Coordinates of C-alpha atoms and ligand atoms in Angstrom, one line a residue:
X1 CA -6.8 28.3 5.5
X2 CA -9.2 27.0 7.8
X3 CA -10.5 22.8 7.7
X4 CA -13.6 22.0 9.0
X5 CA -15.1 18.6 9.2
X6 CA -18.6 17.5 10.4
X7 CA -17.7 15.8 13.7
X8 CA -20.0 13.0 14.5
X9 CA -18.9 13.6 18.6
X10 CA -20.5 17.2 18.7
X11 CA -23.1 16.6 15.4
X12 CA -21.4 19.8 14.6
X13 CA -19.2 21.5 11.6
X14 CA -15.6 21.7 13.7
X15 CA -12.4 23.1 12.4
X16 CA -9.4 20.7 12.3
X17 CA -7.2 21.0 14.9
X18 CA -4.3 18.4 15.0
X19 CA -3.0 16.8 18.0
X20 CA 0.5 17.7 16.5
X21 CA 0.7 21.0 14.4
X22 CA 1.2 19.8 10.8
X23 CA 0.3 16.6 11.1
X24 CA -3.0 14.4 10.8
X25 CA -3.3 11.1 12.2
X26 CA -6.4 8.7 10.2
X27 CA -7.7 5.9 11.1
X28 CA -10.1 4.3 8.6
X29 CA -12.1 0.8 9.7
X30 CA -10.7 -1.5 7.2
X31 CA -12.9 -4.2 5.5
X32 CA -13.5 -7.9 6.5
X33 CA -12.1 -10.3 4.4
X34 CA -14.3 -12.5 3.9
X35 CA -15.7 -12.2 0.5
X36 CA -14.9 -9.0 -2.1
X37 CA -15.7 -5.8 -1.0
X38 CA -18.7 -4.3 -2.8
X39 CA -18.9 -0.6 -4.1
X40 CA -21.1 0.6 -1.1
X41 CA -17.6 -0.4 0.9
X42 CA -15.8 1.3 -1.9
X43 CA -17.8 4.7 -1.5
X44 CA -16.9 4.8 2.2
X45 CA -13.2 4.2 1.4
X46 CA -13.8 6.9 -1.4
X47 CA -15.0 9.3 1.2
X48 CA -11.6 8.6 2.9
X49 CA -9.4 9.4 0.1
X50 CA -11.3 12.4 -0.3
X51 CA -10.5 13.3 3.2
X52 CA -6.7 12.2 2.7
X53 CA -5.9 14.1 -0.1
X54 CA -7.9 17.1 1.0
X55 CA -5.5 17.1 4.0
X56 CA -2.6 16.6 2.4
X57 CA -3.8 19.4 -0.2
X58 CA -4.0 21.8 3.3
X59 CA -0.3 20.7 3.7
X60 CA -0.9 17.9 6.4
X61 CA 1.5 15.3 6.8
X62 CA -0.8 12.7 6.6
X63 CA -0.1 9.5 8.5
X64 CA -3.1 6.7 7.9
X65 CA -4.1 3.6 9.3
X66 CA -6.0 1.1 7.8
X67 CA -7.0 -2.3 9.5
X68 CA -7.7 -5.9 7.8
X69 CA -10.5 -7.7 10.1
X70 CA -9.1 -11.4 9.5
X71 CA -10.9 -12.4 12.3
X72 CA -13.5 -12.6 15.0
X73 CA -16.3 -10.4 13.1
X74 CA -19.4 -12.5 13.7
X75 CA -22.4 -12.8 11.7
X76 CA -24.6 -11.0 14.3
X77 CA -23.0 -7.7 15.3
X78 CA -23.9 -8.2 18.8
X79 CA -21.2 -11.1 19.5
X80 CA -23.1 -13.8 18.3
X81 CA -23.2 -15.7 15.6
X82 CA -20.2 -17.6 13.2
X83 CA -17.5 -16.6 12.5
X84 CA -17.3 -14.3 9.1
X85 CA -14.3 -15.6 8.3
X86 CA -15.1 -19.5 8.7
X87 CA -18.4 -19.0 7.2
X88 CA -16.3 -17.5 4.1
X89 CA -14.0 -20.7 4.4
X90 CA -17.1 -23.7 4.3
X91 CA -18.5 -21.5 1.5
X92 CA -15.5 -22.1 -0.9
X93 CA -14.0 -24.8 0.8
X94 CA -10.7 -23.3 1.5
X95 CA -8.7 -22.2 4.7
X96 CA -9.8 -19.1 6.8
X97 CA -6.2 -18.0 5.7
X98 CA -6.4 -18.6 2.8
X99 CA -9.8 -16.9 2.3
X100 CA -8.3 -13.6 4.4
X101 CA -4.9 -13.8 2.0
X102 CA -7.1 -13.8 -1.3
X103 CA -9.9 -11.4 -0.5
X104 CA -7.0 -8.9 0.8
X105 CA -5.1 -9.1 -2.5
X106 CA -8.6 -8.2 -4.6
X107 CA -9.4 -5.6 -1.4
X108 CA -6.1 -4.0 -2.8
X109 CA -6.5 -4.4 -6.1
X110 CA -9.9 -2.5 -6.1
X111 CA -8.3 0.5 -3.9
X112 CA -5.5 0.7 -6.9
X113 CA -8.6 0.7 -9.3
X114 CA -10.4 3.6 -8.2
X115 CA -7.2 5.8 -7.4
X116 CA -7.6 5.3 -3.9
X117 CA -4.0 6.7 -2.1
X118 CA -2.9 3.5 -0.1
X119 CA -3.0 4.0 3.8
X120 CA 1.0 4.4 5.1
X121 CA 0.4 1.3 7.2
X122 CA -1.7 -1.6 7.1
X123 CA -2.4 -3.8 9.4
X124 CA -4.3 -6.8 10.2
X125 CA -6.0 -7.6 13.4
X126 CA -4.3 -11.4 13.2
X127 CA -0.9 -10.0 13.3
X128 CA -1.8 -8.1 16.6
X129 CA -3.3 -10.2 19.0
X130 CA -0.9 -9.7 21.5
X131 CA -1.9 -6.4 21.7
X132 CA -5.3 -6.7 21.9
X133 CA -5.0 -9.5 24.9
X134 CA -2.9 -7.0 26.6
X135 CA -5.7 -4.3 26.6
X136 CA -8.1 -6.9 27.6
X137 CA -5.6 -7.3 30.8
X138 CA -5.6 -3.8 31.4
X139 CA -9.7 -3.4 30.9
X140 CA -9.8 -6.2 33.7
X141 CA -7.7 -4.5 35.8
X142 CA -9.2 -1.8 36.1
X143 CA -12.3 -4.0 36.6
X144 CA -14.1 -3.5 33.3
X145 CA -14.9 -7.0 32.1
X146 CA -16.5 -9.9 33.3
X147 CA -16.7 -13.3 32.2
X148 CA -19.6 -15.5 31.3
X149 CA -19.8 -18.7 29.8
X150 CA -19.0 -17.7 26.2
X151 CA -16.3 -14.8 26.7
X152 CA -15.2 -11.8 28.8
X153 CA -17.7 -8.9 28.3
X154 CA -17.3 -5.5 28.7
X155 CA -19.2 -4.1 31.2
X156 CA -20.9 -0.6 29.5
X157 CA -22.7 0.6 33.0
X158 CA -19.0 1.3 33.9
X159 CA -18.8 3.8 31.2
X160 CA -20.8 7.1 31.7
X161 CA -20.9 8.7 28.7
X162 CA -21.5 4.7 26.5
X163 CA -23.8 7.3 24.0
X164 CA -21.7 10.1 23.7
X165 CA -20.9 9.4 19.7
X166 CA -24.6 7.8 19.3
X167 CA -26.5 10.7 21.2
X168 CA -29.2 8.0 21.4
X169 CA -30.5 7.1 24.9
X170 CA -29.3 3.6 26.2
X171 CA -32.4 2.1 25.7
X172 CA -32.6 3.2 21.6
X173 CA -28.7 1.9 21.5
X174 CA -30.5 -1.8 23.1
X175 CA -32.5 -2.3 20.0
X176 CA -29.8 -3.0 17.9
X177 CA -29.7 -6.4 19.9
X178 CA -30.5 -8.9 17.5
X179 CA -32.5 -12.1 18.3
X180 CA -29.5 -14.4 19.6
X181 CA -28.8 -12.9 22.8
X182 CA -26.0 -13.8 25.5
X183 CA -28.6 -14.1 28.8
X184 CA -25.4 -13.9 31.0
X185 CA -24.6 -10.2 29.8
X186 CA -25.8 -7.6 32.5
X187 CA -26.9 -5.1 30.4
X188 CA -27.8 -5.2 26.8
X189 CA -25.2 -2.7 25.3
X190 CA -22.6 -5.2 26.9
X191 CA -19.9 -6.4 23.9
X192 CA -17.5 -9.0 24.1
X193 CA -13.8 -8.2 24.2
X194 CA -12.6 -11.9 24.3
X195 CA -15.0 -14.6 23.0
X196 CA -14.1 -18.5 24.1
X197 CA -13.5 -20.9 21.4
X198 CA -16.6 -23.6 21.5
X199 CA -15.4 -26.5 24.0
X200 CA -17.5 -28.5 20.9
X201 CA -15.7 -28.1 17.6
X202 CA -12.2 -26.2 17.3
X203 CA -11.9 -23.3 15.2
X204 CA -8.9 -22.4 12.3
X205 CA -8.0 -19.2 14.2
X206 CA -8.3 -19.1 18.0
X207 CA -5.2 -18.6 20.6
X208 CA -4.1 -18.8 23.8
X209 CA -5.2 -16.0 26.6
X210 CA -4.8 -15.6 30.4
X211 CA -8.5 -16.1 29.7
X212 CA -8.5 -19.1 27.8
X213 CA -8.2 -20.2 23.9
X214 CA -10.3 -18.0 21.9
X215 CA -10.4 -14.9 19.4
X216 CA -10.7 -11.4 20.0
X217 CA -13.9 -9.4 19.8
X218 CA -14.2 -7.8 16.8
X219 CA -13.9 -3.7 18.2
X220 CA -10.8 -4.7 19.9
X221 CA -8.5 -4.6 16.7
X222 CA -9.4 -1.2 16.0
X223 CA -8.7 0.0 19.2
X224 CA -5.5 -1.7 19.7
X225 CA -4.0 -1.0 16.4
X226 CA -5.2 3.0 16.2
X227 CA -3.1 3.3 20.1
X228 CA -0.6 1.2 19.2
X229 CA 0.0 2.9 15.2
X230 CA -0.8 6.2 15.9
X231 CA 0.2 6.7 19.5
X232 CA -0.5 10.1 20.5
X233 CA -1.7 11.3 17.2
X234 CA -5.7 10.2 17.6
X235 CA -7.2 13.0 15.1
X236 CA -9.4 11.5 13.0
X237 CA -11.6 8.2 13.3
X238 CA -13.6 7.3 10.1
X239 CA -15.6 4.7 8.7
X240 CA -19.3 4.2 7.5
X241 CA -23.1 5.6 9.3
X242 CA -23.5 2.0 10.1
X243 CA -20.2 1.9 12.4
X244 CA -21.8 4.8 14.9
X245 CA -24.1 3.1 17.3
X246 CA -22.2 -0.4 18.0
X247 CA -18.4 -0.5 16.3
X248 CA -17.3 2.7 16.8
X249 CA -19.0 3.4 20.4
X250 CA -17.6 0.5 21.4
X251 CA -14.2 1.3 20.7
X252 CA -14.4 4.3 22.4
X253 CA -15.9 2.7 25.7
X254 CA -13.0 0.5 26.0
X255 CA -10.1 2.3 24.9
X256 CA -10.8 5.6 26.7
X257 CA -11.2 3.0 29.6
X258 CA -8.3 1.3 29.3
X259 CA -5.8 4.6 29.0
X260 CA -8.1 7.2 30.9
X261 CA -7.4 9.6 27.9
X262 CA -9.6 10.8 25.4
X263 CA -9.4 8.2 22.3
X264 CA -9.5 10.3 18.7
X265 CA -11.2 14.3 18.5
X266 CA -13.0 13.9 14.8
X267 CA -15.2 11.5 14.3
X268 CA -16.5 11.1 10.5
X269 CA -18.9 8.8 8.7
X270 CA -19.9 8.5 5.3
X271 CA -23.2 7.6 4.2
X272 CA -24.7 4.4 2.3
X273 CA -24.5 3.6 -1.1
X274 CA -28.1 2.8 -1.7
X275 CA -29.8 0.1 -4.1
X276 CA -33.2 -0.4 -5.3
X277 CA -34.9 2.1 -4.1
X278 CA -33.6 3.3 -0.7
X279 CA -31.8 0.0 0.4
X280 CA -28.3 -0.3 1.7
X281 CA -26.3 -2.3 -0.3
X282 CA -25.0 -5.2 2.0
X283 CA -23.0 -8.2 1.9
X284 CA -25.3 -10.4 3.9
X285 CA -27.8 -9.2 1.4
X286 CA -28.1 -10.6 -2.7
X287 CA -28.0 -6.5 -4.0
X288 CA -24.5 -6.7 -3.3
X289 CA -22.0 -5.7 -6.4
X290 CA -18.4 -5.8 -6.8
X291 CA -16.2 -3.2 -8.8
X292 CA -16.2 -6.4 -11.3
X293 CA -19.6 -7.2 -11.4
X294 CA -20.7 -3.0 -11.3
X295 CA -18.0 -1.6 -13.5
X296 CA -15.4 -3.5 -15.3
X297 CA -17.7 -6.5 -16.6
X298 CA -19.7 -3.7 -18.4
X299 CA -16.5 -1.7 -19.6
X300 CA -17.2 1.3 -17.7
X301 CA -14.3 2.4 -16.0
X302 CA -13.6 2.4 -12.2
X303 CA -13.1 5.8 -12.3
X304 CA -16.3 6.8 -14.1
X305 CA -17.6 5.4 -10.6
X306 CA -15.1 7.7 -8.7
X307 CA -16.4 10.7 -10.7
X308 CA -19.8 9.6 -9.6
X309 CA -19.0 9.3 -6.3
X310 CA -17.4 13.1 -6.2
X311 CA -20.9 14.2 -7.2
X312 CA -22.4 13.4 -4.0
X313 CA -22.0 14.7 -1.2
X314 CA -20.1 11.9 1.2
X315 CA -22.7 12.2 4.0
X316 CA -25.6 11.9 1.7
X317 CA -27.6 8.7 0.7
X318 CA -25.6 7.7 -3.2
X319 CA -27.9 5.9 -4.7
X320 CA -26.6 3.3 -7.6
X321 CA -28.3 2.5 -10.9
X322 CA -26.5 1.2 -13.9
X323 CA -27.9 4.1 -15.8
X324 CA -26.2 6.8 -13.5
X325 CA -23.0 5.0 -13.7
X326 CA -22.7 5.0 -17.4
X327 CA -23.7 9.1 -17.5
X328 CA -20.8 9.4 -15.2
X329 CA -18.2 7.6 -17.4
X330 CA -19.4 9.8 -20.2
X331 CA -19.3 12.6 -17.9
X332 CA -16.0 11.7 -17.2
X333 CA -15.1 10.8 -20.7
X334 CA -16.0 14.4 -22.0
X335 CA -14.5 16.4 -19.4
X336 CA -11.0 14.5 -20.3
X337 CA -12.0 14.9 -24.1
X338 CA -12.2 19.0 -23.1
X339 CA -8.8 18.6 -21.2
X340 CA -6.9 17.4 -23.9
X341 CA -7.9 20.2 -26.7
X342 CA -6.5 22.5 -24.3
X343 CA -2.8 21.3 -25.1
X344 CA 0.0 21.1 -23.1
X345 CA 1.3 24.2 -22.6
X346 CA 2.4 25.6 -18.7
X347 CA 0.0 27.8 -17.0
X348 CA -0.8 29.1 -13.9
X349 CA -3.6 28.6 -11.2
X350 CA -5.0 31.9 -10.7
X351 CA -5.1 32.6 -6.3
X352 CA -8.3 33.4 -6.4
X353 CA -9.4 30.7 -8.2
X354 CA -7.3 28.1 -5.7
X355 CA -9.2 30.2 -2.9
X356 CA -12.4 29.0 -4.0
X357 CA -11.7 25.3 -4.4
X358 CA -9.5 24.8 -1.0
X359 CA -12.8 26.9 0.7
X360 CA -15.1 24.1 -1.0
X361 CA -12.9 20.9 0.0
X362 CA -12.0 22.7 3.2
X363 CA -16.2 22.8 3.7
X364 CA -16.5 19.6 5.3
X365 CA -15.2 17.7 1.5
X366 CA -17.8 19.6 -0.5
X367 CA -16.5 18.0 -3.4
X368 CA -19.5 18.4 -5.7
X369 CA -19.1 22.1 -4.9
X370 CA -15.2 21.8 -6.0
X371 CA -16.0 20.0 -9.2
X372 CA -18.5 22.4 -10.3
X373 CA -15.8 24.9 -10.2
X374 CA -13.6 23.4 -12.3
X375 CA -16.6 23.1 -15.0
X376 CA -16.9 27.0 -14.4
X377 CA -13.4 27.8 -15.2
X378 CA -13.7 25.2 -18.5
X379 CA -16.2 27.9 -19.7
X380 CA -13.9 30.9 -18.5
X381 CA -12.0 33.3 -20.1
X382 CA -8.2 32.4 -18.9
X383 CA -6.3 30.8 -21.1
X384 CA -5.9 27.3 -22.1
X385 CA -2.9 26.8 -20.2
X386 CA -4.2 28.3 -17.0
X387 CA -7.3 26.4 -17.4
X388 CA -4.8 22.7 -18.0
X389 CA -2.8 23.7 -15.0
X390 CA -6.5 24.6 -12.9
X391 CA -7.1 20.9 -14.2
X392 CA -4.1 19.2 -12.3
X393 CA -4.2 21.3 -9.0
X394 CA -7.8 19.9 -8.5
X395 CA -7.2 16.5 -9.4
X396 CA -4.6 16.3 -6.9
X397 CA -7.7 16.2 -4.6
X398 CA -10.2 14.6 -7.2
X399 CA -7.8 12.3 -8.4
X400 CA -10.0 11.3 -11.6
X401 CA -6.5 10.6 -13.5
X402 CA -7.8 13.6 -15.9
X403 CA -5.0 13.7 -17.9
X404 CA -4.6 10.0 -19.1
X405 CA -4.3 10.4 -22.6
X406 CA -7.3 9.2 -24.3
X407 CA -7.3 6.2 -26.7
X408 CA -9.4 5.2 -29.4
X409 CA -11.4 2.0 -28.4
X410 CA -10.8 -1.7 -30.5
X411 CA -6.8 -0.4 -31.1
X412 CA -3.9 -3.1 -31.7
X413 CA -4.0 -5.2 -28.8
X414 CA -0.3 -6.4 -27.7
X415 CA 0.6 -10.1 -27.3
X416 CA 0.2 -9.9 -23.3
X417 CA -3.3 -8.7 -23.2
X418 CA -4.1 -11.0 -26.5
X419 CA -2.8 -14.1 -24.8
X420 CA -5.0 -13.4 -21.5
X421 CA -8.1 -12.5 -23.6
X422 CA -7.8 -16.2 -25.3
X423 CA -6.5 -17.8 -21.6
X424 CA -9.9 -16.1 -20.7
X425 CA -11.9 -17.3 -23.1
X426 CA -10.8 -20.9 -22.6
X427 CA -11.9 -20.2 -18.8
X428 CA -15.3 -19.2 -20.1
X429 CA -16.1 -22.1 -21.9
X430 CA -14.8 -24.0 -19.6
X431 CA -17.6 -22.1 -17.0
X432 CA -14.4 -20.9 -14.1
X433 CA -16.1 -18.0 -13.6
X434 CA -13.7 -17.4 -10.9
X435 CA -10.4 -17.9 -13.6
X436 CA -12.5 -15.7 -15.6
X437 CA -13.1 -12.8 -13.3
X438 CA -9.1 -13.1 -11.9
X439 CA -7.6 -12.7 -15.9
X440 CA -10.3 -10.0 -16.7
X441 CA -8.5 -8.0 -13.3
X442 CA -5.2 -9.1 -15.1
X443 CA -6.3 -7.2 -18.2
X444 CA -7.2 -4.0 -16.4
X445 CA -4.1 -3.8 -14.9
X446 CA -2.3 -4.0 -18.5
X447 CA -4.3 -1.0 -19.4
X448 CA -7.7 -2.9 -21.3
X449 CA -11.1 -3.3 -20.6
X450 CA -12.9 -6.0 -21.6
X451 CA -17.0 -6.7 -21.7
X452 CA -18.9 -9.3 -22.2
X453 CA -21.8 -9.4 -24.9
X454 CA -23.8 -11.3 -26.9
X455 CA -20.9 -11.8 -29.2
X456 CA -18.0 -12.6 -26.6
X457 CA -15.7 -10.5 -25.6
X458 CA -14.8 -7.1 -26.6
X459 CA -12.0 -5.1 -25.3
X460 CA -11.0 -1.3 -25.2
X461 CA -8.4 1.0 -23.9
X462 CA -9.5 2.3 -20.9
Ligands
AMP501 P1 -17.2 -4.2 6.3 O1 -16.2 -4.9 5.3 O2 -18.5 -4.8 6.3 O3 -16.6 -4.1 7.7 O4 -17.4 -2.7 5.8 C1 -16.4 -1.9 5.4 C2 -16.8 -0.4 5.3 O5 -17.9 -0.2 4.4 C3 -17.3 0.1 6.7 O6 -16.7 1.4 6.9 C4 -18.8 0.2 6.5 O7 -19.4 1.2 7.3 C5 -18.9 0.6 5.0 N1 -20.2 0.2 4.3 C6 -20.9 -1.0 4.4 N2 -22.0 -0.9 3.6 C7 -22.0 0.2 3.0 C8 -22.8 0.9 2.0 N3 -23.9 0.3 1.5 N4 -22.5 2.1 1.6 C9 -21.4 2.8 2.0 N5 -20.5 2.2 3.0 C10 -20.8 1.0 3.4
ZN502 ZN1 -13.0 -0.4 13.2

């Protein structure tokens, strides 16, 4: 059957046509570790599982890429600013390694959380900066870049079609320029590709470049790591709305001008995970909430958030309330609760049934569409079996873990979890939030969530 995807390029429904029959290359724009990722990041990389499995439900070999930025995203988009990374290292007074090694770890921990498929290869833009100087050389040769006083720059007047994924005239695409500007660059659009280290202070992650010592630009990574791990097979691009205008057109600028070839067909973004009334939840920004502080430190369950997020359209605003999150765990809760009286019995998935789910993922991942058809066939006629093995066919794609048997809550706690509840308590009093926070992931893992409330903790199966 027939994929189609809404392809930012063309602002168009497209169907999928793979570089290589059978296969799908992904490339999803990782996070920057510089501090936890919050659950407007974790809707994007929802969006992207739904897009994985959805391919790998058409029978694509899926082969994804996803990128760590350990480096070189600066606090102003536009190449100005600190450091992300060594503002995230004077914050807690640790290492920019260190800080990059830790946040990864919890980055991971929160895909395993929310059922997220892990990408087939990950990859982190400090582990390839050979490969991003090496573009650099071939952007300059090919007389791309200039230098001013704080980096090589590429030059976007070179480019023809700089607004081809941003439709937006040049002059729409220049007010994105934040207040620091770089008066050397010749046109505003202009974006670094390798940034000098300051001759002033030295800096914990900077190397050594035909240029000089200094980092790479932060749209380089992704460039050099989608050519140099998926090769030929540049299908599909993704990452957040926010990514359009600067990230993503940038990466296109300067790898289709470094290899003359046409860099990725599909373009997809999700949209924002909104707070507050209409606002984007940000990091820069104090709205910001992790899975921790959302989900588990009220005991609702990662994957109540997953079923929320399968309700909503991916290229539709999502906007969060405690409230909505806590329908959607019961939501979830009773759909599980109806799966379980059905019994365990093998059935079948009727065709036409299949049909009509693979037409709504295959509908640009109209996953609220897909969901409400497995609510229709709960209140069909076909048997319980057929309706239990209906159940597992979708959750293939929906991967809401629907058949997790359920547990009563406050049940015999075993040693393990009992000993890190009391470790955890000790951290409490003792105010190591951070201890606290680390041992309450710990308990997750073994299977338990535990809340916090007037009276201490209180833990349940989850
Ligand atoms: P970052 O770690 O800032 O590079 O962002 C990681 C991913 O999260 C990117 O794909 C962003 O586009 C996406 N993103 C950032 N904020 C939000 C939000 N509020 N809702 C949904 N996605 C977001
Ligand atoms: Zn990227």
């Amino acid at each position: 059957m027939d994929l189609y995807f809404y392809n930012t390029l063309h602002k168009a429904k497209e169907k999928f046509e793979p570089i290589v029959p059978g296969q799908a290359g992904v490339y999803t724009c990782g996070p920057t570790v510089y501090n936890f990722a919050h659950i407007g990041n974790l809707r994007t990389y929802l969006f992207e599982d739904f897009l994985v499995r959805t391919l790998a439900y058409n029978g694509y070999q899926v082969k994804r890429v996803m990128n760590i930025t350990d480096v070189g995203h600066l606090s102003g988009d536009m190449d100005m600013g600190e450091d992300k990374m060594e503002q995230g290292a004077t914050r807690e007074g640790r290492t920019a390694w260190e800080i990059a090694a830790y946040y990864t770890d919890a980055f991971r921990e929160d895909l395993q959380a929310l059922n997220i498929v892990a990408p087939d290869i990950w990859c982190k833009a400090t582990d390839n900066i050979a490969e991003q100087i090496a573009l650099v050389k071939s952007l300059e040769e090919k007389g791309f870049v200039y230098r001013t006083a704080d980096g090589l720059y590429f030059d976007t007047s070179k480019f023809p079609e700089y607004n081809r994924l941003s439709h937006l005239p040049l002059e729409e695409l220049k007010e994105g320029a934040r207040i620091e500007k770089n008066l050397d660059k010749k046109n505003p659009t202009d974006f670094a590709v390798w940034k000098f280290s300051p001759a002033a202070s030295k800096r914990q992650m900077e190397w050594d470049s035909p240029w000089g010592i200094g980092f790479p630009g932060w749209h380089l990574e992704c460039s050099a790591m989608s050519l140099k791990y998926l090769g030929k097979q540049l299908d599909i691009h993704c990452g957040g709305i926010d990514h359009i205008n600067v990230h993503h057109t940038n990466e296109i600028a300067q790898s289709e001008a470094a290899t003359g070839e046409k860099f990725f067909n599909y373009w997809l973004h999700g949209a924002f995970l909104n707070i507050a009334g209409g606002k984007k939840m940000a990091k820069s920004e104090d709205n910001f909430l992790t899975l921790d502080r959302a989900l588990l430190s009220k005991g609702i369950d990662p994957l109540a958030y997953r079923f929320a997020a399968l309700q909503v359209h991916y290229r539709k605003p999502m906007e969060y309330s405690e409230d909505s999150l806590r329908q959607a765990e019961q939501g979830w809760q009773s759909l599980r609760r109806q799966l379980a009286l059905l019994g365990d019995g093998f059935g079948r998935v009727d065709d036409a049934v299949r049909l009509e789910f693979q037409q709504a993922i295959n509908d640009d991942l109209n996953m609220p569409q897909a969901l409400a058809l497995l609510f229709k066939v709960l209140k069909s006629d076909l048997s319980a079996e057929d309706k239990r093995a209906t159940a597992q066919d979708f959750d293939k794609v929906f991967g809401l873990d629907l058949f997790r048997p359920l547990t009563e809550q406050n049940v015999d706690i075993p040693e393990n979890v009992a000993a890190l509840l009391s470790e955890r308590q000790q951290a409490r009093t003792a105010k190591d939030w951070l201890k606290s926070d680390i041992l309450r992931q710990a308990i997750y893992e073994a299977g338990y969530l535990v809340e916090d409330g007037p009276e201490g903790q209180s833990v349940k199966s989850r």
